[in-house]
Amino acid sequence: MNTPTLISRHKMFNGHHERYRHASAATGTDMTFAVYLPPQALQGYQVPVLYWLSGLTCTDENFSTKAGAQRFAAQWGMALVMPDTSPRGDDVADDERYDLGQGAGFYVNAVEAPWAAHYQMYDYVAHELPALIEAHFPVTDKRSISGHSMGGHGALQIALKNPGRYAAVSAFAPIVNPSETPWGQKAFTAYLGGDQTTWAQYDSTKLVQTASAKLPILIDQGGGDDFYPQELQPEKFAAAARGNGFHVQFNLRPGYDHSYYFIASFIDSHIEFHADALGL
């Protein structure tokens, strides 16, 4: 496993916010990620990790600079890991639309050309990145996962498909039923082809109906979100999850939109939710 190369480091709340680049075997490209190491990690302690998956058009920097999560990660003593949302580069397939291609990997393993060559974001996030983080940073193998919009879709389906790997999962305005919504149908058709049995492997509302490990789930949805309820159908997911014995905390937040103003307003409760699940 190659050693990640440091791009930048900033002191925050007595910890370090750092960005790295590394050669990814999963995507066949260089990938960028950020990690926030709380003060406890700089004092010789190993800490658990919360993985954050961002939404359409984002890089690792949107959450890093807008959510204010580092303050609460420092308080609870957990690391934050924030990957990019897709492979990037001149040789990486792209599309002129914002919701397909670079910045829109949808956390799947693409099987259709030209996407299959590099768009292996499921393997990258679920397998390669955690192995790299645990090999090179002062962290334990205790993990949680969270995300926003497309990243909420990624967090939920990755957690549901990997029982025992994550202590909890949370999401802001997640795409929970991509097989039946315009964003998901466009991306899944491009990346996965027309076989909807393949789509079901990445659809959280379908996955949760048979998932065995009943990890805790927290979802916040803004009532003023322009994409709710056509693209975002969290109530459908919550009903399916509860029907299979999951404990789901679902909050519909009146007046809040799809932006990082919404995320920043409630990120403290999500960090606390994961801290409790991680035993902090």
PDB file of C-alpha atoms in Angstrom:
ATOM      1  CA  MET A   1       0.000   0.000   0.000  1.00  0.00           C
ATOM      2  CA  ASN A   2       1.463   3.357  -1.037  1.00  0.00           C
ATOM      3  CA  THR A   3       2.012   6.114   1.503  1.00  0.00           C
ATOM      4  CA  PRO A   4      -0.276   9.132   1.067  1.00  0.00           C
ATOM      5  CA  THR A   5       1.423  12.432   0.218  1.00  0.00           C
ATOM      6  CA  LEU A   6       0.605  15.426   2.401  1.00  0.00           C
ATOM      7  CA  ILE A   7      -0.884  18.376   0.481  1.00  0.00           C
ATOM      8  CA  SER A   8      -1.647  20.756   3.368  1.00  0.00           C
ATOM      9  CA  ARG A   9      -1.996  20.890   7.148  1.00  0.00           C
ATOM     10  CA  HIS A  10      -3.851  23.406   9.335  1.00  0.00           C
ATOM     11  CA  LYS A  11      -4.191  23.521  13.098  1.00  0.00           C
ATOM     12  CA  MET A  12      -7.832  23.470  14.212  1.00  0.00           C
ATOM     13  CA  PHE A  13      -9.198  23.145  17.750  1.00  0.00           C
ATOM     14  CA  ASN A  14      -5.785  21.831  18.894  1.00  0.00           C
ATOM     15  CA  GLY A  15      -5.912  19.111  16.257  1.00  0.00           C
ATOM     16  CA  HIS A  16      -4.810  18.993  12.621  1.00  0.00           C
ATOM     17  CA  HIS A  17      -6.885  19.218   9.468  1.00  0.00           C
ATOM     18  CA  GLU A  18      -4.810  17.592   6.715  1.00  0.00           C
ATOM     19  CA  ARG A  19      -5.267  16.874   2.983  1.00  0.00           C
ATOM     20  CA  TYR A  20      -3.544  14.015   1.181  1.00  0.00           C
ATOM     21  CA  ARG A  21      -3.139  12.561  -2.300  1.00  0.00           C
ATOM     22  CA  HIS A  22      -2.438   8.919  -3.062  1.00  0.00           C
ATOM     23  CA  ALA A  23      -2.466   6.482  -5.965  1.00  0.00           C
ATOM     24  CA  SER A  24      -5.648   4.419  -5.762  1.00  0.00           C
ATOM     25  CA  ALA A  25      -5.671   0.810  -6.904  1.00  0.00           C
ATOM     26  CA  ALA A  26      -9.492   0.845  -6.911  1.00  0.00           C
ATOM     27  CA  THR A  27      -9.929   3.798  -9.278  1.00  0.00           C
ATOM     28  CA  GLY A  28      -6.634   3.634 -11.135  1.00  0.00           C
ATOM     29  CA  THR A  29      -6.162   7.362 -10.501  1.00  0.00           C
ATOM     30  CA  ASP A  30      -4.727   9.658  -7.895  1.00  0.00           C
ATOM     31  CA  MET A  31      -7.335  10.312  -5.210  1.00  0.00           C
ATOM     32  CA  THR A  32      -7.537  13.150  -2.701  1.00  0.00           C
ATOM     33  CA  PHE A  33      -8.933  12.923   0.804  1.00  0.00           C
ATOM     34  CA  ALA A  34      -8.906  15.000   3.979  1.00  0.00           C
ATOM     35  CA  VAL A  35      -8.517  13.828   7.558  1.00  0.00           C
ATOM     36  CA  TYR A  36      -9.105  15.733  10.768  1.00  0.00           C
ATOM     37  CA  LEU A  37      -7.033  14.386  13.657  1.00  0.00           C
ATOM     38  CA  PRO A  38      -8.374  15.570  17.025  1.00  0.00           C
ATOM     39  CA  PRO A  39      -5.970  16.632  19.783  1.00  0.00           C
ATOM     40  CA  GLN A  40      -6.183  13.194  21.388  1.00  0.00           C
ATOM     41  CA  ALA A  41      -4.640  11.657  18.253  1.00  0.00           C
ATOM     42  CA  LEU A  42      -1.747  14.107  18.427  1.00  0.00           C
ATOM     43  CA  GLN A  43      -1.151  13.147  22.065  1.00  0.00           C
ATOM     44  CA  GLY A  44      -0.422   9.511  21.331  1.00  0.00           C
ATOM     45  CA  TYR A  45      -3.908   8.001  21.519  1.00  0.00           C
ATOM     46  CA  GLN A  46      -5.627   6.010  18.814  1.00  0.00           C
ATOM     47  CA  VAL A  47      -9.110   7.313  18.048  1.00  0.00           C
ATOM     48  CA  PRO A  48     -12.164   5.974  16.154  1.00  0.00           C
ATOM     49  CA  VAL A  49     -13.087   7.333  12.731  1.00  0.00           C
ATOM     50  CA  LEU A  50     -16.192   8.936  11.269  1.00  0.00           C
ATOM     51  CA  TYR A  51     -16.220   8.751   7.459  1.00  0.00           C
ATOM     52  CA  TRP A  52     -18.069  11.570   5.704  1.00  0.00           C
ATOM     53  CA  LEU A  53     -19.341  11.204   2.116  1.00  0.00           C
ATOM     54  CA  SER A  54     -20.229  14.398   0.291  1.00  0.00           C
ATOM     55  CA  GLY A  55     -22.865  15.048  -2.347  1.00  0.00           C
ATOM     56  CA  LEU A  56     -23.043  15.976  -6.028  1.00  0.00           C
ATOM     57  CA  THR A  57     -20.386  18.425  -7.321  1.00  0.00           C
ATOM     58  CA  CYS A  58     -18.458  18.343  -4.035  1.00  0.00           C
ATOM     59  CA  THR A  59     -14.818  17.606  -3.264  1.00  0.00           C
ATOM     60  CA  ASP A  60     -13.375  16.847   0.178  1.00  0.00           C
ATOM     61  CA  GLU A  61     -13.219  20.585   0.842  1.00  0.00           C
ATOM     62  CA  ASN A  62     -16.948  21.448   0.966  1.00  0.00           C
ATOM     63  CA  PHE A  63     -17.630  19.648   4.235  1.00  0.00           C
ATOM     64  CA  SER A  64     -14.209  20.572   5.611  1.00  0.00           C
ATOM     65  CA  THR A  65     -14.725  24.305   5.238  1.00  0.00           C
ATOM     66  CA  LYS A  66     -18.495  24.720   5.701  1.00  0.00           C
ATOM     67  CA  ALA A  67     -19.892  22.216   8.218  1.00  0.00           C
ATOM     68  CA  GLY A  68     -17.949  23.127  11.357  1.00  0.00           C
ATOM     69  CA  ALA A  69     -17.587  19.460  12.254  1.00  0.00           C
ATOM     70  CA  GLN A  70     -13.983  19.645  13.465  1.00  0.00           C
ATOM     71  CA  ARG A  71     -14.987  21.492  16.635  1.00  0.00           C
ATOM     72  CA  PHE A  72     -17.227  18.608  17.712  1.00  0.00           C
ATOM     73  CA  ALA A  73     -14.818  15.911  16.546  1.00  0.00           C
ATOM     74  CA  ALA A  74     -12.180  17.504  18.780  1.00  0.00           C
ATOM     75  CA  GLN A  75     -14.608  17.583  21.692  1.00  0.00           C
ATOM     76  CA  TRP A  76     -15.458  13.882  21.368  1.00  0.00           C
ATOM     77  CA  GLY A  77     -12.046  12.618  20.319  1.00  0.00           C
ATOM     78  CA  MET A  78     -12.796  11.140  16.898  1.00  0.00           C
ATOM     79  CA  ALA A  79     -11.065  11.482  13.553  1.00  0.00           C
ATOM     80  CA  LEU A  80     -12.961  12.638  10.473  1.00  0.00           C
ATOM     81  CA  VAL A  81     -12.114  11.221   7.040  1.00  0.00           C
ATOM     82  CA  MET A  82     -13.509  13.015   3.990  1.00  0.00           C
ATOM     83  CA  PRO A  83     -12.854  11.489   0.544  1.00  0.00           C
ATOM     84  CA  ASP A  84     -13.514  13.070  -2.821  1.00  0.00           C
ATOM     85  CA  THR A  85     -16.777  12.163  -4.557  1.00  0.00           C
ATOM     86  CA  SER A  86     -15.268  10.606  -7.714  1.00  0.00           C
ATOM     87  CA  PRO A  87     -12.048   9.922  -9.564  1.00  0.00           C
ATOM     88  CA  ARG A  88     -10.749  12.950 -11.469  1.00  0.00           C
ATOM     89  CA  GLY A  89      -8.294  13.743 -14.236  1.00  0.00           C
ATOM     90  CA  ASP A  90      -7.969  14.396 -17.949  1.00  0.00           C
ATOM     91  CA  ASP A  91      -8.180  10.673 -18.705  1.00  0.00           C
ATOM     92  CA  VAL A  92     -11.246  10.086 -16.496  1.00  0.00           C
ATOM     93  CA  ALA A  93     -14.646   9.938 -18.208  1.00  0.00           C
ATOM     94  CA  ASP A  94     -16.876  12.935 -17.545  1.00  0.00           C
ATOM     95  CA  ASP A  95     -20.195  14.468 -18.561  1.00  0.00           C
ATOM     96  CA  GLU A  96     -21.271  18.067 -19.023  1.00  0.00           C
ATOM     97  CA  ARG A  97     -24.174  17.557 -16.612  1.00  0.00           C
ATOM     98  CA  TYR A  98     -23.470  18.169 -12.941  1.00  0.00           C
ATOM     99  CA  ASP A  99     -25.135  14.960 -11.793  1.00  0.00           C
ATOM    100  CA  LEU A 100     -23.025  12.506 -13.793  1.00  0.00           C
ATOM    101  CA  GLY A 101     -19.289  11.949 -14.123  1.00  0.00           C
ATOM    102  CA  GLN A 102     -16.600  13.751 -12.161  1.00  0.00           C
ATOM    103  CA  GLY A 103     -18.004  14.952  -8.845  1.00  0.00           C
ATOM    104  CA  ALA A 104     -20.898  12.490  -9.161  1.00  0.00           C
ATOM    105  CA  GLY A 105     -19.546   8.979  -8.590  1.00  0.00           C
ATOM    106  CA  PHE A 106     -22.625   7.834  -6.621  1.00  0.00           C
ATOM    107  CA  TYR A 107     -20.450   5.438  -4.554  1.00  0.00           C
ATOM    108  CA  VAL A 108     -21.020   2.487  -6.904  1.00  0.00           C
ATOM    109  CA  ASN A 109     -18.711   0.179  -8.849  1.00  0.00           C
ATOM    110  CA  ALA A 110     -19.483   1.049 -12.464  1.00  0.00           C
ATOM    111  CA  VAL A 111     -19.734  -1.813 -14.947  1.00  0.00           C
ATOM    112  CA  GLU A 112     -20.585   0.140 -18.123  1.00  0.00           C
ATOM    113  CA  ALA A 113     -18.139   1.837 -20.484  1.00  0.00           C
ATOM    114  CA  PRO A 114     -16.609   4.374 -20.284  1.00  0.00           C
ATOM    115  CA  TRP A 115     -17.213   4.626 -16.540  1.00  0.00           C
ATOM    116  CA  ALA A 116     -16.023   1.170 -15.451  1.00  0.00           C
ATOM    117  CA  ALA A 117     -12.356   2.032 -16.050  1.00  0.00           C
ATOM    118  CA  HIS A 118     -12.170   4.384 -13.047  1.00  0.00           C
ATOM    119  CA  TYR A 119     -15.541   4.758 -11.308  1.00  0.00           C
ATOM    120  CA  GLN A 120     -15.072   2.144  -8.595  1.00  0.00           C
ATOM    121  CA  MET A 121     -16.075   4.369  -5.703  1.00  0.00           C
ATOM    122  CA  TYR A 122     -17.784   1.647  -3.686  1.00  0.00           C
ATOM    123  CA  ASP A 123     -14.571  -0.371  -3.447  1.00  0.00           C
ATOM    124  CA  TYR A 124     -12.583   2.788  -2.769  1.00  0.00           C
ATOM    125  CA  VAL A 125     -14.722   4.000   0.135  1.00  0.00           C
ATOM    126  CA  ALA A 126     -15.720   0.660   1.636  1.00  0.00           C
ATOM    127  CA  HIS A 127     -12.371  -1.117   1.384  1.00  0.00           C
ATOM    128  CA  GLU A 128      -9.302   0.725   0.090  1.00  0.00           C
ATOM    129  CA  LEU A 129      -9.601   4.010   1.989  1.00  0.00           C
ATOM    130  CA  PRO A 130     -10.255   2.494   5.460  1.00  0.00           C
ATOM    131  CA  ALA A 131      -7.285   0.136   5.009  1.00  0.00           C
ATOM    132  CA  LEU A 132      -5.076   3.084   4.088  1.00  0.00           C
ATOM    133  CA  ILE A 133      -6.320   5.230   6.979  1.00  0.00           C
ATOM    134  CA  GLU A 134      -5.792   2.456   9.527  1.00  0.00           C
ATOM    135  CA  ALA A 135      -2.292   1.754   8.208  1.00  0.00           C
ATOM    136  CA  HIS A 136      -1.026   5.343   8.236  1.00  0.00           C
ATOM    137  CA  PHE A 137      -2.896   7.294  10.928  1.00  0.00           C
ATOM    138  CA  PRO A 138      -3.343   6.970  14.725  1.00  0.00           C
ATOM    139  CA  VAL A 139      -6.822   5.441  14.572  1.00  0.00           C
ATOM    140  CA  THR A 140      -8.556   2.299  15.756  1.00  0.00           C
ATOM    141  CA  ASP A 141     -10.641  -0.057  13.620  1.00  0.00           C
ATOM    142  CA  LYS A 142     -13.851   1.375  15.119  1.00  0.00           C
ATOM    143  CA  ARG A 143     -15.761   3.265  12.411  1.00  0.00           C
ATOM    144  CA  SER A 144     -18.964   5.162  11.748  1.00  0.00           C
ATOM    145  CA  ILE A 145     -20.199   6.694   8.501  1.00  0.00           C
ATOM    146  CA  SER A 146     -22.290   9.684   7.463  1.00  0.00           C
ATOM    147  CA  GLY A 147     -23.048  11.770   4.391  1.00  0.00           C
ATOM    148  CA  HIS A 148     -25.173  14.324   2.572  1.00  0.00           C
ATOM    149  CA  SER A 149     -27.506  13.821  -0.412  1.00  0.00           C
ATOM    150  CA  MET A 150     -25.599  11.535  -2.841  1.00  0.00           C
ATOM    151  CA  GLY A 151     -23.211  10.958   0.066  1.00  0.00           C
ATOM    152  CA  GLY A 152     -26.114  10.036   2.331  1.00  0.00           C
ATOM    153  CA  HIS A 153     -27.031   7.410  -0.259  1.00  0.00           C
ATOM    154  CA  GLY A 154     -23.422   6.205  -0.177  1.00  0.00           C
ATOM    155  CA  ALA A 155     -23.228   6.076   3.601  1.00  0.00           C
ATOM    156  CA  LEU A 156     -26.485   4.172   4.011  1.00  0.00           C
ATOM    157  CA  GLN A 157     -25.902   1.544   1.347  1.00  0.00           C
ATOM    158  CA  ILE A 158     -22.276   0.954   2.372  1.00  0.00           C
ATOM    159  CA  ALA A 159     -23.259   0.563   6.027  1.00  0.00           C
ATOM    160  CA  LEU A 160     -26.126  -1.783   5.216  1.00  0.00           C
ATOM    161  CA  LYS A 161     -23.978  -3.990   2.974  1.00  0.00           C
ATOM    162  CA  ASN A 162     -21.145  -4.329   5.489  1.00  0.00           C
ATOM    163  CA  PRO A 163     -22.681  -5.606   8.746  1.00  0.00           C
ATOM    164  CA  GLY A 164     -20.490  -5.109  11.778  1.00  0.00           C
ATOM    165  CA  ARG A 165     -18.101  -2.720  10.055  1.00  0.00           C
ATOM    166  CA  TYR A 166     -19.763   0.527  11.196  1.00  0.00           C
ATOM    167  CA  ALA A 167     -21.092   1.400  14.632  1.00  0.00           C
ATOM    168  CA  ALA A 168     -23.803   3.681  13.209  1.00  0.00           C
ATOM    169  CA  VAL A 169     -24.870   5.554  10.085  1.00  0.00           C
ATOM    170  CA  SER A 170     -26.378   9.007   9.666  1.00  0.00           C
ATOM    171  CA  ALA A 171     -27.370  11.176   6.734  1.00  0.00           C
ATOM    172  CA  PHE A 172     -28.529  14.645   5.779  1.00  0.00           C
ATOM    173  CA  ALA A 173     -31.136  14.741   2.978  1.00  0.00           C
ATOM    174  CA  PRO A 174     -30.090  11.356   1.583  1.00  0.00           C
ATOM    175  CA  ILE A 175     -31.031   9.865  -1.782  1.00  0.00           C
ATOM    176  CA  VAL A 176     -32.518   6.709  -0.252  1.00  0.00           C
ATOM    177  CA  ASN A 177     -34.490   5.243  -3.150  1.00  0.00           C
ATOM    178  CA  PRO A 178     -32.331   5.910  -6.229  1.00  0.00           C
ATOM    179  CA  SER A 179     -33.916   3.143  -8.328  1.00  0.00           C
ATOM    180  CA  GLU A 180     -37.141   5.164  -8.404  1.00  0.00           C
ATOM    181  CA  THR A 181     -35.969   8.785  -8.558  1.00  0.00           C
ATOM    182  CA  PRO A 182     -34.581  10.830 -11.487  1.00  0.00           C
ATOM    183  CA  TRP A 183     -31.067  11.394 -10.084  1.00  0.00           C
ATOM    184  CA  GLY A 184     -30.600   7.743  -9.270  1.00  0.00           C
ATOM    185  CA  GLN A 185     -32.116   6.426 -12.478  1.00  0.00           C
ATOM    186  CA  LYS A 186     -29.823   8.603 -14.608  1.00  0.00           C
ATOM    187  CA  ALA A 187     -26.681   7.612 -12.694  1.00  0.00           C
ATOM    188  CA  PHE A 188     -27.560   3.935 -12.373  1.00  0.00           C
ATOM    189  CA  THR A 189     -28.399   3.611 -16.070  1.00  0.00           C
ATOM    190  CA  ALA A 190     -25.057   5.163 -17.015  1.00  0.00           C
ATOM    191  CA  TYR A 191     -22.871   3.358 -14.475  1.00  0.00           C
ATOM    192  CA  LEU A 192     -24.692   0.048 -14.035  1.00  0.00           C
ATOM    193  CA  GLY A 193     -26.708  -0.454 -17.244  1.00  0.00           C
ATOM    194  CA  GLY A 194     -30.344  -1.381 -17.574  1.00  0.00           C
ATOM    195  CA  ASP A 195     -30.493  -4.418 -15.254  1.00  0.00           C
ATOM    196  CA  GLN A 196     -32.442  -3.207 -12.233  1.00  0.00           C
ATOM    197  CA  THR A 197     -31.394  -6.211 -10.149  1.00  0.00           C
ATOM    198  CA  THR A 198     -27.945  -4.610 -10.214  1.00  0.00           C
ATOM    199  CA  TRP A 199     -29.460  -1.272  -9.180  1.00  0.00           C
ATOM    200  CA  ALA A 200     -31.049  -2.921  -6.143  1.00  0.00           C
ATOM    201  CA  GLN A 201     -27.575  -3.693  -4.773  1.00  0.00           C
ATOM    202  CA  TYR A 202     -27.078   0.052  -4.244  1.00  0.00           C
ATOM    203  CA  ASP A 203     -30.619   1.092  -3.262  1.00  0.00           C
ATOM    204  CA  SER A 204     -30.828   1.646   0.501  1.00  0.00           C
ATOM    205  CA  THR A 205     -34.614   1.324   0.705  1.00  0.00           C
ATOM    206  CA  LYS A 206     -34.393  -2.115  -0.888  1.00  0.00           C
ATOM    207  CA  LEU A 207     -31.281  -3.151   1.061  1.00  0.00           C
ATOM    208  CA  VAL A 208     -32.715  -2.239   4.461  1.00  0.00           C
ATOM    209  CA  GLN A 209     -35.674  -4.582   4.017  1.00  0.00           C
ATOM    210  CA  THR A 210     -33.394  -7.636   4.334  1.00  0.00           C
ATOM    211  CA  ALA A 211     -30.380  -6.237   6.210  1.00  0.00           C
ATOM    212  CA  SER A 212     -29.438  -8.324   9.231  1.00  0.00           C
ATOM    213  CA  ALA A 213     -27.270  -6.040  11.384  1.00  0.00           C
ATOM    214  CA  LYS A 214     -29.551  -3.505  13.059  1.00  0.00           C
ATOM    215  CA  LEU A 215     -27.147  -0.578  13.456  1.00  0.00           C
ATOM    216  CA  PRO A 216     -28.593   2.753  14.669  1.00  0.00           C
ATOM    217  CA  ILE A 217     -29.658   5.237  11.963  1.00  0.00           C
ATOM    218  CA  LEU A 218     -30.139   9.027  12.127  1.00  0.00           C
ATOM    219  CA  ILE A 219     -31.588  11.058   9.239  1.00  0.00           C
ATOM    220  CA  ASP A 220     -32.211  14.807   9.057  1.00  0.00           C
ATOM    221  CA  GLN A 221     -34.234  16.252   6.176  1.00  0.00           C
ATOM    222  CA  GLY A 222     -34.946  19.907   5.507  1.00  0.00           C
ATOM    223  CA  GLY A 223     -38.605  20.695   4.922  1.00  0.00           C
ATOM    224  CA  GLY A 224     -37.663  23.574   2.604  1.00  0.00           C
ATOM    225  CA  ASP A 225     -35.346  21.438   0.457  1.00  0.00           C
ATOM    226  CA  ASP A 226     -36.048  21.975  -3.278  1.00  0.00           C
ATOM    227  CA  PHE A 227     -35.292  18.277  -3.937  1.00  0.00           C
ATOM    228  CA  TYR A 228     -37.763  17.012  -1.337  1.00  0.00           C
ATOM    229  CA  PRO A 229     -39.814  14.906  -1.818  1.00  0.00           C
ATOM    230  CA  GLN A 230     -39.240  14.050  -5.517  1.00  0.00           C
ATOM    231  CA  GLU A 231     -35.548  13.093  -5.313  1.00  0.00           C
ATOM    232  CA  LEU A 232     -35.404  12.610  -1.551  1.00  0.00           C
ATOM    233  CA  GLN A 233     -37.847  10.189   0.061  1.00  0.00           C
ATOM    234  CA  PRO A 234     -36.539   9.594   3.575  1.00  0.00           C
ATOM    235  CA  GLU A 235     -39.940   8.640   5.000  1.00  0.00           C
ATOM    236  CA  LYS A 236     -40.071   5.678   2.605  1.00  0.00           C
ATOM    237  CA  PHE A 237     -36.677   4.481   3.829  1.00  0.00           C
ATOM    238  CA  ALA A 238     -37.533   5.027   7.505  1.00  0.00           C
ATOM    239  CA  ALA A 239     -40.733   2.991   7.148  1.00  0.00           C
ATOM    240  CA  ALA A 240     -38.889   0.125   5.443  1.00  0.00           C
ATOM    241  CA  ALA A 241     -36.133   0.182   8.063  1.00  0.00           C
ATOM    242  CA  ARG A 242     -38.525   0.205  11.003  1.00  0.00           C
ATOM    243  CA  GLY A 243     -40.446  -2.624   9.370  1.00  0.00           C
ATOM    244  CA  ASN A 244     -37.274  -4.708   9.583  1.00  0.00           C
ATOM    245  CA  GLY A 245     -36.568  -3.865  13.234  1.00  0.00           C
ATOM    246  CA  PHE A 246     -34.173  -0.931  12.827  1.00  0.00           C
ATOM    247  CA  HIS A 247     -34.204   2.001  15.237  1.00  0.00           C
ATOM    248  CA  VAL A 248     -34.392   5.092  13.020  1.00  0.00           C
ATOM    249  CA  GLN A 249     -34.290   8.658  14.293  1.00  0.00           C
ATOM    250  CA  PHE A 250     -35.885  10.756  11.553  1.00  0.00           C
ATOM    251  CA  ASN A 251     -36.162  14.540  11.856  1.00  0.00           C
ATOM    252  CA  LEU A 252     -37.989  16.716   9.348  1.00  0.00           C
ATOM    253  CA  ARG A 253     -36.578  20.211   9.922  1.00  0.00           C
ATOM    254  CA  PRO A 254     -39.088  22.904   8.839  1.00  0.00           C
ATOM    255  CA  GLY A 255     -37.678  25.630   6.610  1.00  0.00           C
ATOM    256  CA  TYR A 256     -34.201  24.165   6.111  1.00  0.00           C
ATOM    257  CA  ASP A 257     -32.893  23.698   2.575  1.00  0.00           C
ATOM    258  CA  HIS A 258     -30.322  21.398   0.921  1.00  0.00           C
ATOM    259  CA  SER A 259     -27.255  23.522   1.668  1.00  0.00           C
ATOM    260  CA  TYR A 260     -24.402  23.416   4.149  1.00  0.00           C
ATOM    261  CA  TYR A 261     -26.272  26.008   6.221  1.00  0.00           C
ATOM    262  CA  PHE A 262     -28.599  23.100   7.028  1.00  0.00           C
ATOM    263  CA  ILE A 263     -25.743  20.685   7.725  1.00  0.00           C
ATOM    264  CA  ALA A 264     -23.909  23.172   9.949  1.00  0.00           C
ATOM    265  CA  SER A 265     -27.083  23.677  11.979  1.00  0.00           C
ATOM    266  CA  PHE A 266     -27.305  20.021  13.031  1.00  0.00           C
ATOM    267  CA  ILE A 267     -23.824  18.533  12.610  1.00  0.00           C
ATOM    268  CA  ASP A 268     -23.285  18.647  16.378  1.00  0.00           C
ATOM    269  CA  SER A 269     -26.146  16.211  16.970  1.00  0.00           C
ATOM    270  CA  HIS A 270     -24.798  13.854  14.308  1.00  0.00           C
ATOM    271  CA  ILE A 271     -21.307  13.873  15.808  1.00  0.00           C
ATOM    272  CA  GLU A 272     -22.796  13.180  19.238  1.00  0.00           C
ATOM    273  CA  PHE A 273     -24.895  10.348  17.769  1.00  0.00           C
ATOM    274  CA  HIS A 274     -21.776   8.698  16.356  1.00  0.00           C
ATOM    275  CA  ALA A 275     -19.758   9.346  19.511  1.00  0.00           C
ATOM    276  CA  ASP A 276     -22.378   7.477  21.518  1.00  0.00           C
ATOM    277  CA  ALA A 277     -22.368   4.563  19.069  1.00  0.00           C
ATOM    278  CA  LEU A 278     -18.556   4.454  19.164  1.00  0.00           C
ATOM    279  CA  GLY A 279     -18.524   4.368  22.969  1.00  0.00           C
ATOM    280  CA  LEU A 280     -16.915   7.790  23.484  1.00  0.00           C
TER     281      LEU A 280
END
